[in-house]
Coordinates of C-alpha atoms (C1' of nucleotides) in Angstrom, one line a residue:
Chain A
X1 CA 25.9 14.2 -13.1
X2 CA 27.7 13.7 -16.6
X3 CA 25.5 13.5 -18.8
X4 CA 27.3 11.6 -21.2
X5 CA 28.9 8.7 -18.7
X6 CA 28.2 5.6 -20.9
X7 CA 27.1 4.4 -17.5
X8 CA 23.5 6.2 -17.3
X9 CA 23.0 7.7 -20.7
X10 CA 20.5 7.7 -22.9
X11 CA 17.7 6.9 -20.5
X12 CA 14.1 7.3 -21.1
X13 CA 10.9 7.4 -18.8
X14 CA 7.8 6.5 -20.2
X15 CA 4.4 6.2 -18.8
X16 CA 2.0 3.1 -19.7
X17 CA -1.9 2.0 -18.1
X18 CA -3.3 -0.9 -17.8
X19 CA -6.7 1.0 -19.1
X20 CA -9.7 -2.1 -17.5
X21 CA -13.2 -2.1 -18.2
X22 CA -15.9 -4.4 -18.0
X23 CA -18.7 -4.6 -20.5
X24 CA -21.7 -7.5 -20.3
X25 CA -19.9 -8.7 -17.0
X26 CA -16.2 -9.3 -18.8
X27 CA -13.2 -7.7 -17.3
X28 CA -11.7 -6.8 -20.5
X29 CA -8.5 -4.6 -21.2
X30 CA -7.1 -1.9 -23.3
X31 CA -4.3 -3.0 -25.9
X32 CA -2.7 -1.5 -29.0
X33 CA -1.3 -3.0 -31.9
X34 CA 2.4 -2.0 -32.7
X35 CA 2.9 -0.8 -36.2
X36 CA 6.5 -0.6 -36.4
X37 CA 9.6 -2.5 -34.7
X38 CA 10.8 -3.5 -32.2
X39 CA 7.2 -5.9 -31.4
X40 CA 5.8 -5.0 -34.7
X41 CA 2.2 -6.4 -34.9
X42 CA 2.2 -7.3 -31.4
X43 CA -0.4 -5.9 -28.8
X44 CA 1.0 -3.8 -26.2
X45 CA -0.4 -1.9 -22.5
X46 CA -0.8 2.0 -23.9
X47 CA 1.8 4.6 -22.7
X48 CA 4.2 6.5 -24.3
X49 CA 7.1 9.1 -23.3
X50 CA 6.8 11.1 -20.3
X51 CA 7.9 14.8 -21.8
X52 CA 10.5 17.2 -20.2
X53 CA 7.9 19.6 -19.2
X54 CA 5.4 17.5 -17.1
X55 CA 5.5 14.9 -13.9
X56 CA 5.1 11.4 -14.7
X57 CA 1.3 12.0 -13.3
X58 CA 0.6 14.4 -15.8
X59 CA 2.5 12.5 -18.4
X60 CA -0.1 9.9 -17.7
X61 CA -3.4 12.2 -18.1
X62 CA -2.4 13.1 -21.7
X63 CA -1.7 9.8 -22.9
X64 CA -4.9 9.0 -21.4
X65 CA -6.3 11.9 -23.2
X66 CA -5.0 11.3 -26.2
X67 CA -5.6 7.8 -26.1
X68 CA -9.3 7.5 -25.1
X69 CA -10.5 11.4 -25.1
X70 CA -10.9 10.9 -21.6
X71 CA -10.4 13.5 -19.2
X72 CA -9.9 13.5 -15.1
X73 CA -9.8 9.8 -15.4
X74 CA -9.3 8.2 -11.7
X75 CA -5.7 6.4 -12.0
X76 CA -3.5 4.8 -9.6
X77 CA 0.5 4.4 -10.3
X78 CA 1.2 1.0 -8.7
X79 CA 5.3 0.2 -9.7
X80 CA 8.5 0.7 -11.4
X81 CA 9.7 -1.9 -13.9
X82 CA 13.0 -1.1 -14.9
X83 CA 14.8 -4.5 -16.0
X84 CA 17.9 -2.9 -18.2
X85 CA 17.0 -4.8 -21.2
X86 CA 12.9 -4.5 -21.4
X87 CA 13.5 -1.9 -24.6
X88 CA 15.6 -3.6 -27.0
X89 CA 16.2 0.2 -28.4
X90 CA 17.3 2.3 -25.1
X91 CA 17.0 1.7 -21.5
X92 CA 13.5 2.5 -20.5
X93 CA 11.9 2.8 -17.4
X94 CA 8.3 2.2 -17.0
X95 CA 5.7 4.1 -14.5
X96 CA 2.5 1.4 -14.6
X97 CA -0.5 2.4 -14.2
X98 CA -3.9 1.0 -13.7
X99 CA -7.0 2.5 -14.7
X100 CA -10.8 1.4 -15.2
X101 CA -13.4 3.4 -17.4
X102 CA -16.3 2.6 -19.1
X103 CA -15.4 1.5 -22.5
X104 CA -18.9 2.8 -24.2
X105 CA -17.9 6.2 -23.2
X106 CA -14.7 6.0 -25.0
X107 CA -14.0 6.3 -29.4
X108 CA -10.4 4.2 -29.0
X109 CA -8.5 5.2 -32.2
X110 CA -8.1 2.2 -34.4
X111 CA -4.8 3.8 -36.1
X112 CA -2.2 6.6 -34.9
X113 CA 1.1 7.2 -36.3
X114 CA 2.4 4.1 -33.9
X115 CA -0.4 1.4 -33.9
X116 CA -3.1 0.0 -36.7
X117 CA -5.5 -1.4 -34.6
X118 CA -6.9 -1.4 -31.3
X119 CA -9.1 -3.3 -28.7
X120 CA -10.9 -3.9 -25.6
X121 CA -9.4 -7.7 -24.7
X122 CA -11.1 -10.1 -21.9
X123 CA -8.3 -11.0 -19.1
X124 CA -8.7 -14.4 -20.4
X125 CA -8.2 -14.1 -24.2
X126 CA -5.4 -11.5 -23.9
X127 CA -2.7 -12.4 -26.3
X128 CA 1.3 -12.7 -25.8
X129 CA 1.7 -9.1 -25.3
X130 CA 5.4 -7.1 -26.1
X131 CA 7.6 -5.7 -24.0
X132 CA 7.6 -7.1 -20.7
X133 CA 4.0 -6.1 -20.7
X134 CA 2.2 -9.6 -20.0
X135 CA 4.1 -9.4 -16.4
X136 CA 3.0 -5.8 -16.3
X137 CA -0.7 -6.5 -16.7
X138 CA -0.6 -9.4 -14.4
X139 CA 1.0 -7.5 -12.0
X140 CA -2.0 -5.0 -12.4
X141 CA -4.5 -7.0 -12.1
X142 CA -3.1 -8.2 -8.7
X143 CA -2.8 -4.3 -7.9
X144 CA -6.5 -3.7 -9.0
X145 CA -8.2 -6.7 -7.2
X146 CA -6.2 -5.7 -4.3
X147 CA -7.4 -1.7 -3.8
X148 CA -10.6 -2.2 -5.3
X149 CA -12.3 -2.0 -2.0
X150 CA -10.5 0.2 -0.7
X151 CA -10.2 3.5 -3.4
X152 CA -12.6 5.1 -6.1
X153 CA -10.8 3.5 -9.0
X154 CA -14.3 2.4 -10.1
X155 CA -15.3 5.4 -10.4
X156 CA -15.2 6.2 -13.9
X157 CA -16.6 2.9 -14.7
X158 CA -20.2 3.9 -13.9
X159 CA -22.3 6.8 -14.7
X160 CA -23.5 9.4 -12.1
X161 CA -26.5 7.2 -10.7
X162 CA -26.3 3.5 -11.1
X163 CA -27.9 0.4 -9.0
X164 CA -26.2 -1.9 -6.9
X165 CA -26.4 -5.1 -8.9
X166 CA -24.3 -3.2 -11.7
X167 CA -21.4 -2.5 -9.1
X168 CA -21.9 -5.5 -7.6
X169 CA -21.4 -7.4 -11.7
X170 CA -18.2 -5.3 -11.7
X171 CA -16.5 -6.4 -8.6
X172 CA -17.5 -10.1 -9.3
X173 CA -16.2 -9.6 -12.9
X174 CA -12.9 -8.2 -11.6
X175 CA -12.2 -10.4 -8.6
X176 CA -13.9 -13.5 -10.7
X177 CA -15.0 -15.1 -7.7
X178 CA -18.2 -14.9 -5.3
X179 CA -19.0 -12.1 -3.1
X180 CA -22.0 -11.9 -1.0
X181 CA -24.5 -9.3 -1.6
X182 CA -25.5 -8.3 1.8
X183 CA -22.2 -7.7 3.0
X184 CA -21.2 -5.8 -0.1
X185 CA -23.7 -3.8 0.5
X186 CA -23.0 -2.9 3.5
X187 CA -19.2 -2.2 3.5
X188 CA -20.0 0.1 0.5
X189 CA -22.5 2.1 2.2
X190 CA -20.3 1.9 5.9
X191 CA -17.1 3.1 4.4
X192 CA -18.9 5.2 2.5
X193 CA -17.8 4.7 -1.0
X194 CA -21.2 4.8 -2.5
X195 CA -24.0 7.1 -1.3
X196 CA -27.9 6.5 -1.3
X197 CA -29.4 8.9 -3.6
X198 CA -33.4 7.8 -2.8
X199 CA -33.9 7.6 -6.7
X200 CA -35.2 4.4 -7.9
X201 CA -35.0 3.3 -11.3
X202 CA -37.9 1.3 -12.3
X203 CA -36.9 -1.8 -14.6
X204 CA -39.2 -3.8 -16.8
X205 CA -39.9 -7.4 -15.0
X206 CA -38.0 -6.5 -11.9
X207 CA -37.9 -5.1 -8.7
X208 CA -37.2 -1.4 -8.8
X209 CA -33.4 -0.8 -8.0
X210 CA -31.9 1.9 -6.0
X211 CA -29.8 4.7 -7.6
X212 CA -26.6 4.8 -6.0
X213 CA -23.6 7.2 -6.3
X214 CA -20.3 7.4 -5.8
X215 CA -18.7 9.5 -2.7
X216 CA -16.8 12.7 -4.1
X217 CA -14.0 12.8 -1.4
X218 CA -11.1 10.5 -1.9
X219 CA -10.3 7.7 0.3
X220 CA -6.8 6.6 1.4
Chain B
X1 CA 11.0 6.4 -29.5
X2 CA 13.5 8.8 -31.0
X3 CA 16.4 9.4 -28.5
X4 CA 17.2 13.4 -30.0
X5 CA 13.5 14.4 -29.7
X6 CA 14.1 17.4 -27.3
X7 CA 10.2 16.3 -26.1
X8 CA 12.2 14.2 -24.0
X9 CA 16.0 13.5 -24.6
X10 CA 18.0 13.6 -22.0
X11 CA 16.6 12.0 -18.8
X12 CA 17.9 10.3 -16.2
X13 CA 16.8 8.2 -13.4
X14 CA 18.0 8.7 -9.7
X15 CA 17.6 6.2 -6.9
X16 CA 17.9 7.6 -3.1
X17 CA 17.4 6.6 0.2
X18 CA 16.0 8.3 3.7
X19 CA 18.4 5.8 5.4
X20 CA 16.8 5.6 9.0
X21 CA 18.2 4.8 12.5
X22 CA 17.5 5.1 16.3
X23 CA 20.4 6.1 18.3
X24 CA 19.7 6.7 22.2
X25 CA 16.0 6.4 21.6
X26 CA 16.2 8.9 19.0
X27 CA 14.7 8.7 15.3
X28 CA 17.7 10.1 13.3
X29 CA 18.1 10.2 9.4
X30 CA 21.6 9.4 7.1
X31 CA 22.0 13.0 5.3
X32 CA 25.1 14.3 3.0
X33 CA 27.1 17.4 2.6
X34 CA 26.9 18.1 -0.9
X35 CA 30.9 19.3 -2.5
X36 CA 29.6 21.2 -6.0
X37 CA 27.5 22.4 -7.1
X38 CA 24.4 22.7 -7.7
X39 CA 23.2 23.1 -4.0
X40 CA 26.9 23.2 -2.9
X41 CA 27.1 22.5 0.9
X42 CA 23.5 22.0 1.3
X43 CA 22.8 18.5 3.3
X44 CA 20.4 16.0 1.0
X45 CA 19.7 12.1 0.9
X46 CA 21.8 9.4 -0.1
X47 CA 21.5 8.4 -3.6
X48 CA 22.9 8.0 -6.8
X49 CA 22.3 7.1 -11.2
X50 CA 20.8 3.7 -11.7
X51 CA 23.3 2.6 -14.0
X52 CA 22.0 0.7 -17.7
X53 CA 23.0 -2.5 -16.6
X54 CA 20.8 -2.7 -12.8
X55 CA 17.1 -2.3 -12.2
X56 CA 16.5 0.1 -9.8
X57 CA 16.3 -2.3 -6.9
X58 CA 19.7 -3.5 -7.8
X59 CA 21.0 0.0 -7.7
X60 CA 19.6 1.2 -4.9
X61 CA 21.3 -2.3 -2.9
X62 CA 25.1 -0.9 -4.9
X63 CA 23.9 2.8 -3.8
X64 CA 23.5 1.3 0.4
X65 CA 27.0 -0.7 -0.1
X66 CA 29.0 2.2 -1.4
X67 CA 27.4 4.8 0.9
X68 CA 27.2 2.3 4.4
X69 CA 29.2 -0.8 2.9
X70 CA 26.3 -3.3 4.7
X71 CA 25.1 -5.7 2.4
X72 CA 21.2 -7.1 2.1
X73 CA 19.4 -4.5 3.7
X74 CA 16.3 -4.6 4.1
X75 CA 14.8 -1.2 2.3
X76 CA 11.7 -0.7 0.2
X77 CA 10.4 1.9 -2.3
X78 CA 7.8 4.0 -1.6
X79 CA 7.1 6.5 -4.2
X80 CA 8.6 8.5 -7.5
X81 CA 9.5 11.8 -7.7
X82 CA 8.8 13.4 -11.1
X83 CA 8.8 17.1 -10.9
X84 CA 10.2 18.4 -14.1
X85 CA 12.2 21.0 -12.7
X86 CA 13.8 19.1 -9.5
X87 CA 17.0 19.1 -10.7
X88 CA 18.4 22.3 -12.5
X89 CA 21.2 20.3 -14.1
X90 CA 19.0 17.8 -16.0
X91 CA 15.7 16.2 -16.3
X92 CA 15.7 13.7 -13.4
X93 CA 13.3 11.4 -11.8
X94 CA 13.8 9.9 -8.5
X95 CA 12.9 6.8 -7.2
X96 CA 12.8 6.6 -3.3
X97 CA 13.4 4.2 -1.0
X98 CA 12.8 3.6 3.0
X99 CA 15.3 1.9 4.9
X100 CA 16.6 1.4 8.7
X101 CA 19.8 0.2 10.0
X102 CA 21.8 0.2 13.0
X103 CA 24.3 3.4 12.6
X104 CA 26.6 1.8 14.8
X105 CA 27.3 -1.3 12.4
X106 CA 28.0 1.1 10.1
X107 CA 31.4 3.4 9.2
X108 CA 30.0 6.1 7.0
X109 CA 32.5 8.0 4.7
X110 CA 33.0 11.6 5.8
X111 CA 34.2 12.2 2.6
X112 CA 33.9 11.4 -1.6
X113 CA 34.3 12.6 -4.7
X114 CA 31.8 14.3 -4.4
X115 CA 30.2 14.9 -0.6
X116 CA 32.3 16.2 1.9
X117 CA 30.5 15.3 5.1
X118 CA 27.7 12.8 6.1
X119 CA 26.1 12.2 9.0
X120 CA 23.1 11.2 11.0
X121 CA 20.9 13.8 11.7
X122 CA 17.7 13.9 14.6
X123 CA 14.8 13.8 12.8
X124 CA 13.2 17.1 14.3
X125 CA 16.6 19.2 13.8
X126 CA 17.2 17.9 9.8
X127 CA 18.3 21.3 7.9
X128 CA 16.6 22.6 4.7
X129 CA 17.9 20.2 2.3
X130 CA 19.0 20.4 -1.3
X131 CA 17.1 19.8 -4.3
X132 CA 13.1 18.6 -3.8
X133 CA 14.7 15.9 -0.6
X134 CA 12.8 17.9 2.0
X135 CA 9.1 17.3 0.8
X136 CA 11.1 13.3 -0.1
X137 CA 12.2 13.0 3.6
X138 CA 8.6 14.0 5.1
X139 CA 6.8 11.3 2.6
X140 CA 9.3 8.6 3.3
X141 CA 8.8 9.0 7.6
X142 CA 5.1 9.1 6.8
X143 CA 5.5 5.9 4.7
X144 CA 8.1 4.2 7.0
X145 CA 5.5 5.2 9.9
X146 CA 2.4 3.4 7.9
X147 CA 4.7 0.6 7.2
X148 CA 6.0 0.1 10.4
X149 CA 3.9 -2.3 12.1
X150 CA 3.2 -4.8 8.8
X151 CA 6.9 -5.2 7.3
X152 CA 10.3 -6.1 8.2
X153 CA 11.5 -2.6 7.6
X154 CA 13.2 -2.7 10.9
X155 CA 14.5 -6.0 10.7
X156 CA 18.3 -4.7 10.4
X157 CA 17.7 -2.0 13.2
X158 CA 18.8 -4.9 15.7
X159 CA 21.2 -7.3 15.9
X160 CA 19.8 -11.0 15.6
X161 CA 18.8 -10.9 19.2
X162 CA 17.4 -8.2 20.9
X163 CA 14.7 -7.7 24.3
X164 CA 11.2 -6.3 23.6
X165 CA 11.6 -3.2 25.4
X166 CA 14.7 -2.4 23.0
X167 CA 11.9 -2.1 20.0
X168 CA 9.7 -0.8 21.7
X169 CA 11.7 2.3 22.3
X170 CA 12.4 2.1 18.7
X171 CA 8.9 2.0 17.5
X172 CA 8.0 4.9 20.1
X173 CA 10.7 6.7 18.8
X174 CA 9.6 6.4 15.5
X175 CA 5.8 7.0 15.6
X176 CA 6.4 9.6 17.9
X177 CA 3.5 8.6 20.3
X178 CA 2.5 6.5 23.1
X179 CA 2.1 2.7 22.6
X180 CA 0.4 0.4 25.0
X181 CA 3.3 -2.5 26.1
X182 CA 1.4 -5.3 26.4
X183 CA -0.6 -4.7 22.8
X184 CA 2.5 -4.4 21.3
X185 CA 3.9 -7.5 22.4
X186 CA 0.7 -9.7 21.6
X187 CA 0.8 -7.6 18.2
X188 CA 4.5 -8.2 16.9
X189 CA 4.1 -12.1 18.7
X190 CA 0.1 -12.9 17.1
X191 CA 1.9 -11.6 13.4
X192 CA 4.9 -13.1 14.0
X193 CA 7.0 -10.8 13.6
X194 CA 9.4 -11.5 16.3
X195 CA 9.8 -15.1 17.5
X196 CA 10.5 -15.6 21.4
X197 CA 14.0 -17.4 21.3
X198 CA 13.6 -18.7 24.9
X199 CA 16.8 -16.8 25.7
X200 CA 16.9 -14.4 28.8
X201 CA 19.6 -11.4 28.9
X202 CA 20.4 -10.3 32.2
X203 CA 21.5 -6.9 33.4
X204 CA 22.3 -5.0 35.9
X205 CA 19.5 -4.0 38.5
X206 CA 17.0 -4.5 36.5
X207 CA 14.8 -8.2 36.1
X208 CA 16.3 -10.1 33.1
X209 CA 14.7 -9.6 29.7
X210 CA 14.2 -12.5 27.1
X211 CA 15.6 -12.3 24.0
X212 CA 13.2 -12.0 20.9
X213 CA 14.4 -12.3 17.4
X214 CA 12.7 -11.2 13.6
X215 CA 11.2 -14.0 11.6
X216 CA 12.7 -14.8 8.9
X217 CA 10.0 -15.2 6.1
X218 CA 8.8 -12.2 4.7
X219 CA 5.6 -10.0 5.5
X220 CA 3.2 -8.7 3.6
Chain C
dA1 C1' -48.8 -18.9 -9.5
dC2 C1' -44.3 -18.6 -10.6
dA3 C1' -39.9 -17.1 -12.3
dA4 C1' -36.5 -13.5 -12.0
dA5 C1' -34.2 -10.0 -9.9
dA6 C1' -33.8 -6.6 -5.9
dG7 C1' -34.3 -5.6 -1.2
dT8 C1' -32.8 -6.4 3.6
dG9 C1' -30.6 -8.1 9.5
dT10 C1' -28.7 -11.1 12.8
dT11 C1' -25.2 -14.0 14.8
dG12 C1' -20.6 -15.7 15.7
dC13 C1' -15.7 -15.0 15.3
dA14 C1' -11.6 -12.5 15.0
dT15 C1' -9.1 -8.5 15.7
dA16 C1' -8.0 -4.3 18.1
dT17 C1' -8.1 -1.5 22.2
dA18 C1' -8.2 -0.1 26.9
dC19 C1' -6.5 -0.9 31.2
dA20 C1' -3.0 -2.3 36.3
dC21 C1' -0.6 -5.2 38.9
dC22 C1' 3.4 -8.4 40.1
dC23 C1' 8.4 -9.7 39.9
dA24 C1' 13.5 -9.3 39.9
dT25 C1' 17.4 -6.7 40.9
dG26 C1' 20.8 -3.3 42.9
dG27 C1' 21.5 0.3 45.8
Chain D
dC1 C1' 12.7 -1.2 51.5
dC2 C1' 12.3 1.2 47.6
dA3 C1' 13.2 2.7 42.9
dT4 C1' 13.7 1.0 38.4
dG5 C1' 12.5 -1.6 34.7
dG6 C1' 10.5 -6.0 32.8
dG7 C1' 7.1 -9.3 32.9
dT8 C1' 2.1 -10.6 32.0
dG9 C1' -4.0 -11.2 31.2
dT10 C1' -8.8 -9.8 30.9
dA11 C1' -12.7 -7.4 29.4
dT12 C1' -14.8 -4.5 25.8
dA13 C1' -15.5 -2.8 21.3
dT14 C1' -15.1 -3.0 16.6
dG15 C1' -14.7 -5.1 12.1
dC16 C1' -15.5 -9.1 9.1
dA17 C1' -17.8 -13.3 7.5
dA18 C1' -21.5 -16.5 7.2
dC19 C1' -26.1 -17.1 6.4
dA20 C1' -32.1 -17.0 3.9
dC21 C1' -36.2 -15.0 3.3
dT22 C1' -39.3 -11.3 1.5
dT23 C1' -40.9 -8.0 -2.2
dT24 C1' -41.9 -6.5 -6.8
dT25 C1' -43.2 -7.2 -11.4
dG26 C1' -44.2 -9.4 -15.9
dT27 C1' -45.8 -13.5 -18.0

DNA sequence: ACAAAAGTGTTGCATATACACCCATGG
DNA sequence: CCATGGGTGTATATGCAACACTTTTGT
């Protein structure tokens, strides 16, 4: 391995999240605003370099911490994108990730020595993005809609007791399309994603709702 | 994204492949003799730098041509390995493929610049193996054995015709374990993942078997 | 009483699993 | 005629999808 073999110098790994919330029942997503070239002034997925010192998994965590203050977020990496010329200014590989939190939790820094602004976009209002990073969020949102039933990646969405209709919102917000109630409650509850807690939580002109919670072991 | 920051300067990116076959209804694995060092003489996958001109599927496909000269084979990735001290020459992150072939299509070279054997090993008598590839090899048979039954994985295992109880033996060999014949034919037939040609292959003292072959549209 | 939101069970269909006997051939 | 290996169907269980009415509460 020579290090200086024009064929495979110079090459970077950097980490990036396709950080998902949703908020009065829109699917909305995480973006930065570029201050500098290349893609100045254009929103971008958040990431950054993946240091010497740490896997790409823990690479992830403190851009996530630094980024939203967030700690133990539930992640998933779901691909490589490693086109040669996606970084005009070296050859970069990406780790994608996908994330979902609860953007009321979070204080998103609206300038850092890289970007001047920041925002929580709807899916369907997100901008031409920089970078390759339009095919990367598409390609997330597949991934999310797609292990969403099957993982705690909605975990961090919610607080420690919520109601069914609120999870139920979220899924129909991220899938945008129908889902019936009974059987979504009962695919939670028999895989065992959510747990009964007995608490009720009485609501002003409605029906008192269950608390639920999430499991605490992982699933697949 | 400064290239000198010592943060992260000098990375690389590997691709590698446990390169899979079933010989004699045995599950065997494509390993290399290592020339230099580091881990001189120690056996490890096949592999090599994705260059700055290729993605990494692209170099993983030149990586199968130089190392088994076949062409178009089917492989897929299954996971990156990040560990910041993997490699003591340099900072390098892997990412690994799954792949099956027919070892007796295929003239492997004893020796290169910079292996100086190479060979297919049984699965349960692979040696401790160089750099982090151990821990790689068990995730890629548990992924290959996940994967088995909803991809084309072992789609260049065969040649275009081949009898049912010829992969059979394959998968049993693979998963290790007992599978019921007559599920497994309604399975890999209901996916459509072999296609009945209407052929029949006879041989000696045994009833003739017909001749399946994989579809060609792709799975999942 | 009614509007709005939350609660809940049953049936049919599809998929997966368990299981055993017959047929062709060569020796 | 028997040993070997290849062929095949049925019955049960499980998972998934479709489907509507009742309860609570505030106005």
């Amino acid at each position: 391995m020579d290090k200086n073999n024009p064929l495979y110098k110079n090459q970077g790994i950097h980490v990036l999240t396709a950080l998902f919330t949703v908020e009065n029942g829109k699917f909305k997503v995480l973006l930065i605003k570029r201050k500098n070239q290349p893609y100045k002034n254009k929103w971008i997925l958040v990431g950054g370099a993946c240091y010497n010192n740490e896997d790409v998994d823990q690479a992830m965590q403190r851009e996530m911490l630094e980024k939203t203050g967030l700690k133990n977020i539930n992640y998933e990496f779901f691909k490589v994108f490693s086109k040669p010329d996606r970084s005009p200014i070296m050859r970069m590989i990406a780790i994608a990730y996908v994330g979902v939190i609860d953007c009321n939790k979070v204080k998103v820094l609206k300038e850092t020595t890289k970007t001047n602004d920041a925002d929580w976009f709807q899916i369907d209002r997100v901008p031409e993005l920089g970078y390759d990073h339009t095919e990367i969020l598409e390609e997330a949102i597949e991934y999310l809609k797609k292990r969403i039933f099957n993982s705690h990646i909605l975990k961090n969405l919610f607080p420690k007791y919520f109601t069914l209709p609120e999870v139920y919102n979220a899924y129909v917000s991220i899938l945008d399309k129908k889902i019936d109630r009974r059987n979504f409650r009962k695919k939670l509850l028999a895989d065992g994603i959510i747990i009964d807690t007995g608490k009720l939580l009485s609501q002003n002109g409605k029906k008192s709702a269950k608390l639920y919670s999430f499991a605490d072991d992982k699933l697949i």
